[in-house]
Short mmCIF file of C-alpha atoms in Angstrom, two decimals:
data_model
loop_
_atom_site.label_atom_id
_atom_site.label_comp_id
_atom_site.label_asym_id
_atom_site.label_seq_id
_atom_site.Cartn_x
_atom_site.Cartn_y
_atom_site.Cartn_z
CA MET A 1 106.21 90.65 86.37
CA GLN A 2 106.27 89.49 89.81
CA GLN A 3 107.40 93.73 91.10
CA GLY A 4 104.76 95.07 89.59
CA PHE A 5 101.82 93.79 91.45
CA LEU A 6 103.93 94.08 94.31
CA ASP A 7 103.71 97.81 93.59
CA LEU A 8 99.87 97.37 92.41
CA VAL A 9 99.13 96.27 96.12
CA LYS A 10 101.23 99.19 98.02
CA ASN A 11 99.45 101.42 96.11
CA THR A 12 95.86 99.83 96.89
CA ARG A 13 93.98 100.27 99.80
CA ASN A 14 91.23 98.43 99.84
CA TYR A 15 91.19 93.89 97.64
CA ALA A 16 88.58 91.77 97.01
CA GLY A 17 89.97 88.48 94.96
CA TYR A 18 88.65 85.44 94.51
CA HIS A 19 90.28 82.96 93.76
CA PRO A 20 88.60 79.36 92.85
CA ASP A 21 91.32 76.77 92.30
CA ILE A 22 94.53 78.31 93.80
CA ILE A 23 96.80 80.05 96.20
CA TRP A 24 96.25 83.79 96.82
CA GLY A 25 99.13 85.08 95.72
CA ASN A 26 99.99 87.22 99.19
CA LEU A 27 99.64 84.41 101.43
CA GLN A 28 101.55 81.49 98.98
CA THR A 29 104.31 79.95 101.31
CA PRO A 30 107.93 81.18 98.70
CA GLU A 31 108.21 76.94 98.57
CA TYR A 32 104.29 77.15 97.08
CA ALA A 33 104.92 80.08 95.47
CA ALA A 34 107.94 78.57 94.00
CA ALA A 35 105.74 75.61 92.50
CA MET A 36 103.34 77.85 91.39
CA LEU A 37 105.95 80.46 89.40
CA ARG A 38 108.04 77.00 88.08
CA LEU A 39 105.08 75.30 86.35
CA VAL A 40 104.40 78.83 84.45
CA VAL A 41 107.48 79.76 83.47
CA ASP A 42 107.97 75.50 82.08
CA PHE A 43 104.33 75.93 80.43
CA HIS A 44 105.01 79.39 78.68
CA GLU A 45 108.71 78.49 78.51
CA ILE A 46 109.88 82.51 79.57
CA PRO A 47 112.96 83.17 81.32
CA ASP A 48 114.08 81.43 84.77
CA ASP A 49 113.33 84.58 87.05
CA ILE A 50 111.57 81.89 90.28
CA GLU A 51 113.77 83.30 92.92
CA ALA A 52 113.25 87.57 92.18
CA GLY A 53 109.61 86.07 91.01
CA VAL A 54 108.96 84.56 94.64
CA ALA A 55 110.58 87.45 96.32
CA ALA A 56 108.49 89.93 95.25
CA ARG A 57 105.43 87.68 95.47
CA THR A 58 106.29 86.69 99.37
CA ALA A 59 106.68 90.65 99.73
CA ARG A 60 102.79 91.63 99.06
CA ALA A 61 101.70 89.67 102.71
CA GLN A 62 104.02 92.64 104.48
CA TYR A 63 100.58 94.71 103.62
CA ILE A 64 97.79 92.80 104.69
CA GLY A 65 96.52 94.68 107.71
CA GLN A 66 98.85 97.71 107.47
CA GLU A 67 97.96 101.67 106.48
CA GLY A 68 93.81 100.22 107.10
CA ARG A 69 94.10 98.32 103.94
CA THR A 70 91.59 95.85 104.01
CA TYR A 71 91.17 92.99 101.89
CA HIS A 72 88.67 89.97 101.64
CA VAL A 73 89.82 87.39 99.31
CA LEU A 74 87.84 84.25 98.96
CA LEU A 75 89.13 81.34 97.52
CA GLY A 76 87.36 77.95 96.48
CA GLU A 77 87.33 74.60 98.40
CA GLN A 78 89.66 73.35 95.34
CA ALA A 79 92.46 75.62 95.95
CA LEU A 80 92.76 73.71 99.28
CA LEU A 81 93.13 70.04 97.16
CA THR A 82 95.36 71.51 94.07
CA ASN A 83 98.52 69.84 94.63
CA ILE A 84 101.26 73.12 93.69
CA GLY A 85 104.86 71.14 94.50
CA GLY A 86 103.84 67.84 96.68
CA ALA A 87 102.54 67.22 100.38
CA ASP A 88 104.80 68.77 102.33
CA VAL A 89 104.47 72.28 100.32
CA MET A 90 100.86 72.03 101.13
CA ARG A 91 100.95 70.92 103.47
CA GLY A 92 102.38 74.50 105.15
CA GLN A 93 100.64 76.31 102.89
CA LEU A 94 97.49 74.93 104.10
CA GLN A 95 98.74 75.48 107.63
CA ARG A 96 100.10 79.67 106.85
CA LEU A 97 95.98 79.98 105.78
CA LEU A 98 95.06 78.70 108.77
CA ASP A 99 97.42 81.20 110.65
CA ALA A 100 96.27 84.36 107.92
CA THR A 101 92.76 83.59 109.00
CA THR A 102 93.61 85.72 112.37
CA LEU A 103 95.80 88.32 110.30
CA PRO A 104 94.01 91.87 111.06
CA GLY A 105 92.48 93.63 108.08
CA LEU A 106 91.65 90.28 105.83
CA THR A 107 88.86 88.23 105.29
CA LEU A 108 89.21 84.85 104.22
CA GLY A 109 86.60 83.01 102.66
CA VAL A 110 86.17 79.33 101.36
CA ILE A 111 83.89 78.35 98.83
CA PRO A 112 83.00 75.09 99.54
CA ALA A 113 82.67 71.86 96.88
CA ARG A 114 79.08 71.41 97.63
CA ALA A 115 78.27 75.12 98.09
CA ARG A 116 74.87 76.24 96.55
CA LEU A 117 76.65 79.18 93.95
CA LEU A 118 74.25 82.07 93.06
CA VAL A 119 77.00 83.09 89.92
CA TYR A 120 78.59 80.50 86.88
CA PRO A 121 82.12 80.30 89.23
CA GLY A 122 84.68 81.23 86.28
CA ASP A 123 88.48 82.92 86.54
CA GLY A 124 89.43 83.79 89.21
CA PHE A 125 89.83 88.17 89.41
CA SER A 126 91.10 90.84 91.92
CA LEU A 127 90.08 93.97 92.39
CA PHE A 128 92.52 96.43 93.01
CA ASP A 129 90.68 100.06 94.79
CA ASP A 130 87.55 98.45 92.78
CA ARG A 131 88.61 100.68 89.93
CA ARG A 132 91.36 97.86 88.48
CA ALA A 133 90.67 94.09 87.56
CA GLU A 134 93.03 91.48 86.79
CA VAL A 135 91.70 87.80 85.44
CA GLU A 136 94.56 85.48 84.69
CA GLY A 137 94.57 82.64 82.95
CA TYR A 138 96.64 80.66 80.15
CA ARG A 139 96.16 83.75 78.19
CA GLY A 140 97.81 85.35 80.63
CA ALA A 141 96.52 88.63 82.45
CA GLU A 142 94.46 91.55 81.55
CA THR A 143 93.76 94.51 83.86
CA ILE A 144 90.31 96.06 82.78
CA THR A 145 90.01 99.52 83.65
CA ASP A 146 86.02 100.38 82.40
CA PRO A 147 83.26 100.73 84.22
CA ALA A 148 80.40 98.88 83.02
CA ARG A 149 82.51 96.04 83.07
CA LEU A 150 84.38 96.25 86.45
CA GLU A 151 80.31 96.36 87.75
CA VAL A 152 80.65 93.16 86.65
CA PHE A 153 83.23 91.53 88.66
CA ARG A 154 82.01 93.58 91.72
CA LYS A 155 78.43 91.59 91.55
CA ALA A 156 79.77 89.17 90.23
CA PHE A 157 82.55 89.08 94.11
CA GLY A 158 78.68 89.61 95.96
CA LEU A 159 76.77 86.70 94.82
CA LEU A 160 80.45 84.31 95.42
CA GLN A 161 80.15 85.94 98.97
CA SER A 162 77.03 85.20 99.20
CA SER A 163 78.24 81.05 99.67
CA ALA A 164 81.88 81.18 101.01
CA VAL A 165 82.11 80.53 105.03
CA TYR A 166 84.23 82.23 106.65
CA GLY A 167 85.84 82.19 110.28
CA GLN A 168 86.19 78.93 112.63
CA HIS A 169 84.35 76.99 109.20
CA ALA A 170 86.63 77.88 107.44
CA ARG A 171 89.14 76.81 109.37
CA ASP A 172 87.97 73.20 109.54
CA LEU A 173 87.75 73.24 106.14
CA ILE A 174 91.21 74.20 105.96
CA SER A 175 91.99 72.08 108.90
CA ALA A 176 89.92 68.97 107.47
CA THR A 177 92.29 69.20 103.96
CA LYS A 178 95.15 70.18 106.15
CA ALA A 179 95.01 66.53 108.11
CA GLU A 180 93.93 64.59 104.23
CA THR A 181 96.97 65.57 102.94
#
C-alpha cells in the first residue's frame, strides 16, 4: 500500500492536503512512521510489513520541491499533540516539522485549536493534481475521482486554509508544543 502511495506522489505535481490529527505522511520521521504503521497493523490485524512501509512512506519526502512540485499542507494543531510513539518520537517529529517549514515547494499551515472554522473539520484528505482525493480512516482508504465530489474537497480545503497560520506563527505553535512534549 505504501509503495502505491509513493508511486502516486511521484506522479503528482500539485498536492493539497488536510490532516487534522496526525502528521502528514510525507513529513513523518522514520520513528513516527513506524509507530503509526504499528498502530495500523495491530488494529487491522494485517501482515507486518512495517519496515517496507516506513521506507516507502519516508521516501515520499524526496519529491518535495523537486521539478516544480507544490505541496500545500494543513495540519490541525491536534496533529502536533497526538502522541504517536511517545515523547522522544514526538520531539523528533516536531523538529522535523520545524525543519520542513523552509523546504522549497512546501506551504505548511497549522490550524490552531482555537481558530474560528468556516467549515466542519471532518476527516483528513489529500488532493492529488486536483483529479483525485484520498480519504483515510478506520474504514480504510477511499479514492474519489468524481468531479462533483472533488469540488467538495477543494471547497473544504479553501475554507480550512483561511483558519490556518503560516510562517513564524506556525513555527511558534510547533515550537511551543515541542517545548511541552
